[in-house]
Amino acid sequence: MKKIFTFILCLMMTISLIGCSADKKAVAIVNGQNITLENYQKLLYLNKSSMESYYGSDIWSKKMEDGKTYSDTLKEMVLQTMIGSEVIYQQAEKDKVIPTDKQVQDQINSFNESTKNNSEYQEQLKKMGINEDFLKFQFTRDLANTNLQKKFEEDTKISETEMKKYYEDNKKSFYTDTVTASHILLKTQDSEGKELSAEKKKEAKKKAEEALAKVKSGEDFAKVAKKYSQDSSASKGGELGTFGRGQMVSEFEKAAFNMKKGEISDIVETEYGYHIIKVTGRVDKQETYNDVKDKIKTTLAGQKYTEYVEKLKKDSKIEQKEDVVKTAKF
């Protein structure tokens, strides 16, 4: 379930619908500037709708480990994201990195172009009151965040010592060990996952041996897979894509990771049946510090920017209006 709220957070950072006005009811006040209930409600609806399109509408009443419902958690995440975005916008004003009108209009035009053929989505936005003025306000803040981060990273020095330490501490994350493969599967389970009879398993193995003989003699693996294989990958010629260790059952993994690109295995038996594996790609590489130093620099700069924003929030006067938040419709 953590992945769900990672998705929400990414969405909110991309589309920051934050509104400030002194004459409207506020869900929070940041350094004297209101975050309105109206715009909080809009962002809440937008994220709620997006989540339901992925996970269904029944998720919200479910409880998390801390006892809160998913709806309560989303409400809090939306509020905290809005507060953070307002803090960032105010600092961008101080640092004179607010985007130009042209930059904002370009973003609005791009957004309108991407949604013009989705009448259902446009109707939804209209119902939420998201018009051109609102989009201008939204993208001004979104771009202000981008500009502030760029300025911060340009002004922030990251030493070689810091980067090398990060590399050593996270060396495993720069090691790639993957296989790209296709397979042919003759099942030894029925549609309910129950093991087939000895006789039917014998028939399945015979079919697997026929398929193996064909591919070993040089017949096109994909064509043989389409004819013989009994899983969903058959229609794609047995393609399984790229996978790392721990993603396949142990017998399959052991065989695949011990093969070289272009090799075809003998019959490999797993709980699912008899497999014939063809490795079409193999990466077993530890990237060096020089390979990834630019990536590390970007990562460390991002971490420092996050810390910077947290300090801005800590130094800000923030008042949350819990009674107003509770009136938001969900």
mmCIF file of C-alpha atoms in Angstrom:
data_model
loop_
_atom_site.group_PDB
_atom_site.id
_atom_site.type_symbol
_atom_site.label_atom_id
_atom_site.label_comp_id
_atom_site.label_asym_id
_atom_site.label_seq_id
_atom_site.Cartn_x
_atom_site.Cartn_y
_atom_site.Cartn_z
ATOM 1 C CA MET A 1 0.000 0.000 0.000
ATOM 2 C CA LYS A 2 3.005 2.332 0.397
ATOM 3 C CA LYS A 3 3.266 2.367 -3.397
ATOM 4 C CA ILE A 4 -0.197 3.887 -3.589
ATOM 5 C CA PHE A 5 0.779 6.921 -1.549
ATOM 6 C CA THR A 6 4.117 7.241 -3.347
ATOM 7 C CA PHE A 7 2.000 7.556 -6.485
ATOM 8 C CA ILE A 8 -0.209 10.186 -4.852
ATOM 9 C CA LEU A 9 2.777 12.225 -3.705
ATOM 10 C CA CYS A 10 4.321 12.169 -7.195
ATOM 11 C CA LEU A 11 1.038 13.275 -8.683
ATOM 12 C CA MET A 12 0.646 16.121 -6.212
ATOM 13 C CA MET A 13 4.177 17.374 -6.773
ATOM 14 C CA THR A 14 3.474 17.427 -10.513
ATOM 15 C CA ILE A 15 0.109 19.149 -10.229
ATOM 16 C CA SER A 16 0.207 21.575 -7.309
ATOM 17 C CA LEU A 17 -3.234 23.112 -7.109
ATOM 18 C CA ILE A 18 -2.524 25.623 -4.378
ATOM 19 C CA GLY A 19 -4.633 28.689 -3.869
ATOM 20 C CA CYS A 20 -4.081 31.737 -1.692
ATOM 21 C CA SER A 21 -6.592 34.415 -0.924
ATOM 22 C CA ALA A 22 -7.313 36.513 2.130
ATOM 23 C CA ASP A 23 -11.055 36.605 1.586
ATOM 24 C CA LYS A 24 -11.775 32.879 1.486
ATOM 25 C CA LYS A 25 -11.964 30.242 4.179
ATOM 26 C CA ALA A 26 -8.483 28.798 4.765
ATOM 27 C CA VAL A 27 -7.359 25.242 5.537
ATOM 28 C CA ALA A 28 -3.960 26.654 6.481
ATOM 29 C CA ILE A 29 -2.137 29.980 6.747
ATOM 30 C CA VAL A 30 1.516 30.151 5.705
ATOM 31 C CA ASN A 31 3.376 33.295 6.794
ATOM 32 C CA GLY A 32 0.099 35.203 6.677
ATOM 33 C CA GLN A 33 -0.992 33.827 3.316
ATOM 34 C CA ASN A 34 -4.121 31.682 3.094
ATOM 35 C CA ILE A 35 -4.417 28.286 1.432
ATOM 36 C CA THR A 36 -8.082 28.199 0.584
ATOM 37 C CA LEU A 37 -10.559 25.456 1.272
ATOM 38 C CA GLU A 38 -11.830 25.877 -2.289
ATOM 39 C CA ASN A 39 -8.505 24.973 -3.863
ATOM 40 C CA TYR A 40 -7.751 22.318 -1.258
ATOM 41 C CA GLN A 41 -11.034 20.703 -2.239
ATOM 42 C CA LYS A 42 -10.094 20.809 -5.924
ATOM 43 C CA LEU A 43 -6.748 19.131 -5.378
ATOM 44 C CA LEU A 44 -8.353 16.564 -3.117
ATOM 45 C CA TYR A 45 -10.950 15.678 -5.755
ATOM 46 C CA LEU A 46 -8.345 15.523 -8.488
ATOM 47 C CA ASN A 47 -6.150 13.084 -6.581
ATOM 48 C CA LYS A 48 -9.129 11.078 -5.366
ATOM 49 C CA SER A 49 -10.373 10.648 -8.930
ATOM 50 C CA SER A 50 -6.929 9.641 -10.200
ATOM 51 C CA MET A 51 -6.483 7.106 -7.409
ATOM 52 C CA GLU A 52 -9.879 5.540 -7.990
ATOM 53 C CA SER A 53 -9.099 5.066 -11.681
ATOM 54 C CA TYR A 54 -6.166 2.868 -10.621
ATOM 55 C CA TYR A 55 -7.318 1.186 -7.412
ATOM 56 C CA GLY A 56 -11.113 1.402 -7.326
ATOM 57 C CA SER A 57 -13.484 3.466 -5.198
ATOM 58 C CA ASP A 58 -13.570 1.061 -2.243
ATOM 59 C CA ILE A 59 -10.050 1.866 -1.032
ATOM 60 C CA TRP A 60 -10.925 4.911 1.045
ATOM 61 C CA SER A 61 -12.638 3.231 3.984
ATOM 62 C CA LYS A 62 -9.784 0.761 4.480
ATOM 63 C CA LYS A 63 -7.508 1.341 7.434
ATOM 64 C CA MET A 64 -3.751 1.653 7.495
ATOM 65 C CA GLU A 65 -1.396 0.335 10.167
ATOM 66 C CA ASP A 66 -1.802 3.477 12.276
ATOM 67 C CA GLY A 67 -5.592 3.045 12.277
ATOM 68 C CA LYS A 68 -6.291 5.965 9.951
ATOM 69 C CA THR A 69 -8.381 5.412 6.862
ATOM 70 C CA TYR A 70 -6.891 5.964 3.436
ATOM 71 C CA SER A 71 -9.194 8.943 2.951
ATOM 72 C CA ASP A 72 -7.820 10.595 6.118
ATOM 73 C CA THR A 73 -4.278 9.899 4.960
ATOM 74 C CA LEU A 74 -4.886 11.389 1.526
ATOM 75 C CA LYS A 75 -6.428 14.507 3.081
ATOM 76 C CA GLU A 76 -3.353 15.027 5.248
ATOM 77 C CA MET A 77 -0.928 14.411 2.380
ATOM 78 C CA VAL A 78 -2.731 16.888 0.150
ATOM 79 C CA LEU A 79 -2.662 19.523 2.895
ATOM 80 C CA GLN A 80 1.034 19.040 3.652
ATOM 81 C CA THR A 81 1.929 19.184 -0.041
ATOM 82 C CA MET A 82 0.008 22.432 -0.415
ATOM 83 C CA ILE A 83 1.774 23.924 2.603
ATOM 84 C CA GLY A 84 5.158 22.907 1.241
ATOM 85 C CA SER A 85 4.369 24.349 -2.177
ATOM 86 C CA GLU A 86 3.288 27.677 -0.679
ATOM 87 C CA VAL A 87 6.507 27.898 1.327
ATOM 88 C CA ILE A 88 8.510 27.226 -1.836
ATOM 89 C CA TYR A 89 6.568 29.837 -3.813
ATOM 90 C CA GLN A 90 7.185 32.495 -1.196
ATOM 91 C CA GLN A 91 10.923 31.785 -1.210
ATOM 92 C CA ALA A 92 10.957 31.880 -5.017
ATOM 93 C CA GLU A 93 9.457 35.376 -4.813
ATOM 94 C CA LYS A 94 12.215 36.459 -2.422
ATOM 95 C CA ASP A 95 14.898 35.005 -4.696
ATOM 96 C CA LYS A 96 13.308 36.567 -7.786
ATOM 97 C CA VAL A 97 12.925 33.301 -9.679
ATOM 98 C CA ILE A 98 9.192 33.502 -10.380
ATOM 99 C CA PRO A 99 8.487 32.272 -13.940
ATOM 100 C CA THR A 100 7.655 34.675 -16.764
ATOM 101 C CA ASP A 101 4.143 34.980 -18.161
ATOM 102 C CA LYS A 102 5.330 33.252 -21.351
ATOM 103 C CA GLN A 103 6.708 30.269 -19.436
ATOM 104 C CA VAL A 104 3.422 29.894 -17.597
ATOM 105 C CA GLN A 105 1.354 30.242 -20.759
ATOM 106 C CA ASP A 106 3.479 27.617 -22.499
ATOM 107 C CA GLN A 107 2.653 25.195 -19.684
ATOM 108 C CA ILE A 108 -1.046 25.988 -19.911
ATOM 109 C CA ASN A 109 -1.014 25.479 -23.683
ATOM 110 C CA SER A 110 0.760 22.159 -23.275
ATOM 111 C CA PHE A 111 -1.761 21.030 -20.655
ATOM 112 C CA ASN A 112 -4.718 22.048 -22.803
ATOM 113 C CA GLU A 113 -3.229 20.266 -25.807
ATOM 114 C CA SER A 114 -2.736 17.044 -23.835
ATOM 115 C CA THR A 115 -6.352 17.009 -22.609
ATOM 116 C CA LYS A 116 -8.245 18.397 -25.619
ATOM 117 C CA ASN A 117 -9.298 14.965 -26.901
ATOM 118 C CA ASN A 118 -10.403 13.677 -23.504
ATOM 119 C CA SER A 119 -13.889 15.121 -23.188
ATOM 120 C CA GLU A 120 -14.626 13.174 -19.997
ATOM 121 C CA TYR A 121 -11.573 14.594 -18.245
ATOM 122 C CA GLN A 122 -12.324 18.101 -19.500
ATOM 123 C CA GLU A 123 -15.849 17.844 -18.135
ATOM 124 C CA GLN A 124 -14.462 16.707 -14.803
ATOM 125 C CA LEU A 125 -12.090 19.692 -14.659
ATOM 126 C CA LYS A 126 -14.943 22.020 -15.529
ATOM 127 C CA LYS A 127 -17.059 20.666 -12.679
ATOM 128 C CA MET A 128 -14.176 21.332 -10.295
ATOM 129 C CA GLY A 129 -13.921 24.924 -11.523
ATOM 130 C CA ILE A 130 -10.485 24.532 -13.039
ATOM 131 C CA ASN A 131 -10.371 27.328 -15.629
ATOM 132 C CA GLU A 132 -7.618 29.300 -17.388
ATOM 133 C CA ASP A 133 -7.121 31.638 -14.421
ATOM 134 C CA PHE A 134 -6.756 28.731 -12.093
ATOM 135 C CA LEU A 135 -4.303 26.998 -14.419
ATOM 136 C CA LYS A 136 -2.218 30.164 -14.560
ATOM 137 C CA PHE A 137 -2.075 30.259 -10.789
ATOM 138 C CA GLN A 138 -1.238 26.550 -10.636
ATOM 139 C CA PHE A 139 1.559 26.512 -13.175
ATOM 140 C CA THR A 140 3.110 29.686 -11.770
ATOM 141 C CA ARG A 141 3.728 27.796 -8.561
ATOM 142 C CA ASP A 142 4.779 24.610 -10.261
ATOM 143 C CA LEU A 143 7.411 26.448 -12.296
ATOM 144 C CA ALA A 144 8.475 28.513 -9.276
ATOM 145 C CA ASN A 145 9.419 25.250 -7.569
ATOM 146 C CA THR A 146 11.423 24.165 -10.632
ATOM 147 C CA ASN A 147 13.215 27.515 -10.794
ATOM 148 C CA LEU A 148 13.981 27.614 -7.087
ATOM 149 C CA GLN A 149 15.408 24.108 -7.158
ATOM 150 C CA LYS A 150 17.558 24.970 -10.176
ATOM 151 C CA LYS A 151 18.924 28.077 -8.432
ATOM 152 C CA PHE A 152 19.549 26.140 -5.230
ATOM 153 C CA GLU A 153 21.455 23.391 -7.039
ATOM 154 C CA GLU A 154 23.550 25.917 -8.962
ATOM 155 C CA ASP A 155 24.457 27.639 -5.684
ATOM 156 C CA THR A 156 25.123 24.421 -3.767
ATOM 157 C CA LYS A 157 28.577 22.875 -3.905
ATOM 158 C CA ILE A 158 28.830 19.105 -3.642
ATOM 159 C CA SER A 159 32.324 17.831 -2.946
ATOM 160 C CA GLU A 160 34.061 14.870 -4.527
ATOM 161 C CA THR A 161 34.386 13.420 -1.027
ATOM 162 C CA GLU A 162 30.600 13.483 -0.540
ATOM 163 C CA MET A 163 30.005 11.857 -3.899
ATOM 164 C CA LYS A 164 32.570 9.093 -3.360
ATOM 165 C CA LYS A 165 31.171 8.329 0.076
ATOM 166 C CA TYR A 166 27.668 8.067 -1.402
ATOM 167 C CA TYR A 167 28.988 5.695 -4.058
ATOM 168 C CA GLU A 168 30.663 3.406 -1.517
ATOM 169 C CA ASP A 169 27.620 3.453 0.764
ATOM 170 C CA ASN A 170 25.276 2.611 -2.101
ATOM 171 C CA LYS A 171 27.513 0.529 -4.342
ATOM 172 C CA LYS A 172 24.975 -2.275 -4.648
ATOM 173 C CA SER A 173 22.440 0.089 -6.200
ATOM 174 C CA PHE A 174 24.862 0.668 -9.075
ATOM 175 C CA TYR A 175 25.211 -3.034 -9.819
ATOM 176 C CA THR A 176 23.006 -4.360 -12.593
ATOM 177 C CA ASP A 177 22.306 -8.095 -12.769
ATOM 178 C CA THR A 178 19.454 -8.804 -15.168
ATOM 179 C CA VAL A 179 18.332 -11.270 -17.799
ATOM 180 C CA THR A 180 16.090 -10.661 -20.792
ATOM 181 C CA ALA A 181 14.494 -13.911 -21.876
ATOM 182 C CA SER A 182 11.733 -15.775 -23.657
ATOM 183 C CA HIS A 183 10.359 -19.159 -22.743
ATOM 184 C CA ILE A 184 8.122 -21.988 -23.826
ATOM 185 C CA LEU A 185 5.996 -23.491 -21.055
ATOM 186 C CA LEU A 186 4.168 -26.782 -21.032
ATOM 187 C CA LYS A 187 2.050 -26.700 -17.897
ATOM 188 C CA THR A 188 1.832 -29.399 -15.233
ATOM 189 C CA GLN A 189 -0.985 -27.590 -13.418
ATOM 190 C CA ASP A 190 -4.634 -27.207 -14.324
ATOM 191 C CA SER A 191 -6.481 -23.875 -14.464
ATOM 192 C CA GLU A 192 -7.033 -24.023 -10.674
ATOM 193 C CA GLY A 193 -3.359 -24.581 -9.906
ATOM 194 C CA LYS A 194 -3.740 -28.279 -9.097
ATOM 195 C CA GLU A 195 -1.057 -30.698 -10.235
ATOM 196 C CA LEU A 196 -1.895 -32.782 -13.299
ATOM 197 C CA SER A 197 -2.012 -36.571 -13.199
ATOM 198 C CA ALA A 198 1.184 -38.501 -13.881
ATOM 199 C CA GLU A 199 -0.115 -39.431 -17.327
ATOM 200 C CA LYS A 200 -0.887 -35.849 -18.303
ATOM 201 C CA LYS A 201 2.474 -34.682 -16.963
ATOM 202 C CA LYS A 202 4.115 -37.296 -19.132
ATOM 203 C CA GLU A 203 2.255 -35.911 -22.157
ATOM 204 C CA ALA A 204 3.317 -32.369 -21.268
ATOM 205 C CA LYS A 205 6.969 -33.407 -21.053
ATOM 206 C CA LYS A 206 6.750 -35.134 -24.411
ATOM 207 C CA LYS A 207 5.424 -31.902 -25.936
ATOM 208 C CA ALA A 208 8.228 -29.981 -24.269
ATOM 209 C CA GLU A 209 10.770 -32.375 -25.754
ATOM 210 C CA GLU A 210 9.243 -31.859 -29.204
ATOM 211 C CA ALA A 211 9.477 -28.091 -28.839
ATOM 212 C CA LEU A 212 13.051 -28.345 -27.531
ATOM 213 C CA ALA A 213 14.124 -30.443 -30.498
ATOM 214 C CA LYS A 214 12.696 -27.870 -32.889
ATOM 215 C CA VAL A 215 14.423 -24.838 -31.351
ATOM 216 C CA LYS A 216 17.706 -26.700 -30.868
ATOM 217 C CA SER A 217 17.663 -27.604 -34.573
ATOM 218 C CA GLY A 218 17.404 -23.942 -35.481
ATOM 219 C CA GLU A 219 13.663 -23.292 -35.839
ATOM 220 C CA ASP A 220 12.522 -19.804 -34.881
ATOM 221 C CA PHE A 221 12.001 -19.730 -31.113
ATOM 222 C CA ALA A 222 9.108 -17.275 -31.267
ATOM 223 C CA LYS A 223 7.211 -19.365 -33.802
ATOM 224 C CA VAL A 224 7.679 -22.525 -31.752
ATOM 225 C CA ALA A 225 6.580 -20.674 -28.604
ATOM 226 C CA LYS A 226 3.396 -19.483 -30.301
ATOM 227 C CA LYS A 227 2.611 -23.066 -31.302
ATOM 228 C CA TYR A 228 3.548 -24.929 -28.115
ATOM 229 C CA SER A 229 3.655 -22.591 -25.116
ATOM 230 C CA GLN A 230 0.701 -22.612 -22.728
ATOM 231 C CA ASP A 231 0.969 -19.287 -20.944
ATOM 232 C CA SER A 232 0.044 -15.704 -21.787
ATOM 233 C CA SER A 233 3.482 -14.946 -23.234
ATOM 234 C CA ALA A 234 2.874 -17.364 -26.123
ATOM 235 C CA SER A 235 1.142 -14.688 -28.214
ATOM 236 C CA LYS A 236 4.330 -12.603 -27.983
ATOM 237 C CA GLY A 237 6.593 -15.469 -28.968
ATOM 238 C CA GLY A 238 7.311 -16.322 -25.344
ATOM 239 C CA GLU A 239 8.824 -12.945 -24.469
ATOM 240 C CA LEU A 240 9.117 -12.372 -20.717
ATOM 241 C CA GLY A 241 11.016 -9.088 -20.823
ATOM 242 C CA THR A 242 13.828 -8.176 -18.446
ATOM 243 C CA PHE A 243 13.955 -9.361 -14.842
ATOM 244 C CA GLY A 244 16.335 -9.366 -11.911
ATOM 245 C CA ARG A 245 17.102 -11.917 -9.254
ATOM 246 C CA GLY A 246 14.262 -12.887 -6.971
ATOM 247 C CA GLN A 247 11.544 -12.301 -9.563
ATOM 248 C CA MET A 248 11.273 -15.843 -10.926
ATOM 249 C CA VAL A 249 10.922 -19.204 -9.211
ATOM 250 C CA SER A 250 14.299 -20.570 -8.095
ATOM 251 C CA GLU A 251 14.746 -23.287 -10.739
ATOM 252 C CA PHE A 252 13.927 -20.873 -13.554
ATOM 253 C CA GLU A 253 16.151 -18.155 -12.109
ATOM 254 C CA LYS A 254 19.120 -20.470 -11.622
ATOM 255 C CA ALA A 255 18.962 -21.667 -15.211
ATOM 256 C CA ALA A 256 18.442 -18.217 -16.744
ATOM 257 C CA PHE A 257 21.200 -16.467 -14.793
ATOM 258 C CA ASN A 258 23.703 -19.191 -15.679
ATOM 259 C CA MET A 259 23.146 -18.732 -19.410
ATOM 260 C CA LYS A 260 24.732 -16.392 -21.917
ATOM 261 C CA LYS A 261 22.971 -14.251 -24.476
ATOM 262 C CA GLY A 262 21.679 -16.390 -27.340
ATOM 263 C CA GLU A 263 21.731 -19.676 -25.427
ATOM 264 C CA ILE A 264 18.732 -22.006 -25.198
ATOM 265 C CA SER A 265 18.309 -24.177 -22.116
ATOM 266 C CA ASP A 266 17.391 -27.807 -21.861
ATOM 267 C CA ILE A 267 14.045 -28.524 -20.195
ATOM 268 C CA VAL A 268 13.769 -26.765 -16.826
ATOM 269 C CA GLU A 269 11.109 -28.105 -14.474
ATOM 270 C CA THR A 270 9.371 -25.824 -11.975
ATOM 271 C CA GLU A 271 6.130 -26.057 -10.024
ATOM 272 C CA TYR A 272 4.382 -24.591 -13.070
ATOM 273 C CA GLY A 273 5.628 -27.088 -15.623
ATOM 274 C CA TYR A 274 8.360 -27.647 -18.173
ATOM 275 C CA HIS A 275 10.172 -24.575 -19.483
ATOM 276 C CA ILE A 276 12.531 -24.022 -22.369
ATOM 277 C CA ILE A 277 14.381 -20.742 -21.868
ATOM 278 C CA LYS A 278 16.108 -18.559 -24.425
ATOM 279 C CA VAL A 279 18.250 -15.722 -23.080
ATOM 280 C CA THR A 280 18.114 -12.732 -25.420
ATOM 281 C CA GLY A 281 19.961 -10.274 -23.183
ATOM 282 C CA ARG A 282 22.263 -10.408 -20.171
ATOM 283 C CA VAL A 283 23.672 -7.584 -18.043
ATOM 284 C CA ASP A 284 26.084 -8.325 -15.206
ATOM 285 C CA LYS A 285 27.867 -5.071 -14.513
ATOM 286 C CA GLN A 286 29.118 -3.019 -11.588
ATOM 287 C CA GLU A 287 29.137 0.612 -12.658
ATOM 288 C CA THR A 288 32.252 2.496 -11.598
ATOM 289 C CA TYR A 289 32.263 5.762 -9.695
ATOM 290 C CA ASN A 290 33.126 7.646 -12.880
ATOM 291 C CA ASP A 291 30.184 5.977 -14.656
ATOM 292 C CA VAL A 292 27.688 7.351 -12.140
ATOM 293 C CA LYS A 293 29.251 10.457 -10.596
ATOM 294 C CA ASP A 294 26.901 12.801 -12.475
ATOM 295 C CA LYS A 295 23.916 10.754 -11.341
ATOM 296 C CA ILE A 296 25.181 10.849 -7.758
ATOM 297 C CA LYS A 297 25.645 14.605 -7.915
ATOM 298 C CA THR A 298 22.039 15.013 -9.058
ATOM 299 C CA THR A 299 20.816 12.709 -6.282
ATOM 300 C CA LEU A 300 22.741 14.547 -3.564
ATOM 301 C CA ALA A 301 21.591 17.909 -4.894
ATOM 302 C CA GLY A 302 17.997 16.684 -4.729
ATOM 303 C CA GLN A 303 18.469 15.487 -1.157
ATOM 304 C CA LYS A 304 19.957 18.807 -0.127
ATOM 305 C CA TYR A 305 17.083 20.662 -1.776
ATOM 306 C CA THR A 306 14.588 18.545 0.159
ATOM 307 C CA GLU A 307 16.426 19.412 3.385
ATOM 308 C CA TYR A 308 16.401 23.068 2.364
ATOM 309 C CA VAL A 309 12.642 23.029 1.826
ATOM 310 C CA GLU A 310 12.121 21.311 5.177
ATOM 311 C CA LYS A 311 14.120 24.086 6.848
ATOM 312 C CA LEU A 312 12.045 26.719 5.044
ATOM 313 C CA LYS A 313 8.922 25.049 6.411
ATOM 314 C CA LYS A 314 10.400 24.853 9.898
ATOM 315 C CA ASP A 315 11.267 28.561 9.805
ATOM 316 C CA SER A 316 7.813 29.537 8.518
ATOM 317 C CA LYS A 317 4.800 30.438 10.568
ATOM 318 C CA ILE A 318 2.256 27.779 9.648
ATOM 319 C CA GLU A 319 -1.223 27.517 11.111
ATOM 320 C CA GLN A 320 -3.341 24.531 10.119
ATOM 321 C CA LYS A 321 -7.119 24.893 10.393
ATOM 322 C CA GLU A 322 -8.166 21.358 11.271
ATOM 323 C CA ASP A 323 -11.797 22.383 11.765
ATOM 324 C CA VAL A 324 -11.907 23.736 8.209
ATOM 325 C CA VAL A 325 -10.113 20.691 6.779
ATOM 326 C CA LYS A 326 -12.788 18.470 8.302
ATOM 327 C CA THR A 327 -15.473 20.294 6.307
ATOM 328 C CA ALA A 328 -13.861 19.276 2.987
ATOM 329 C CA LYS A 329 -16.037 16.871 1.071
ATOM 330 C CA PHE A 330 -14.597 13.505 0.098
#
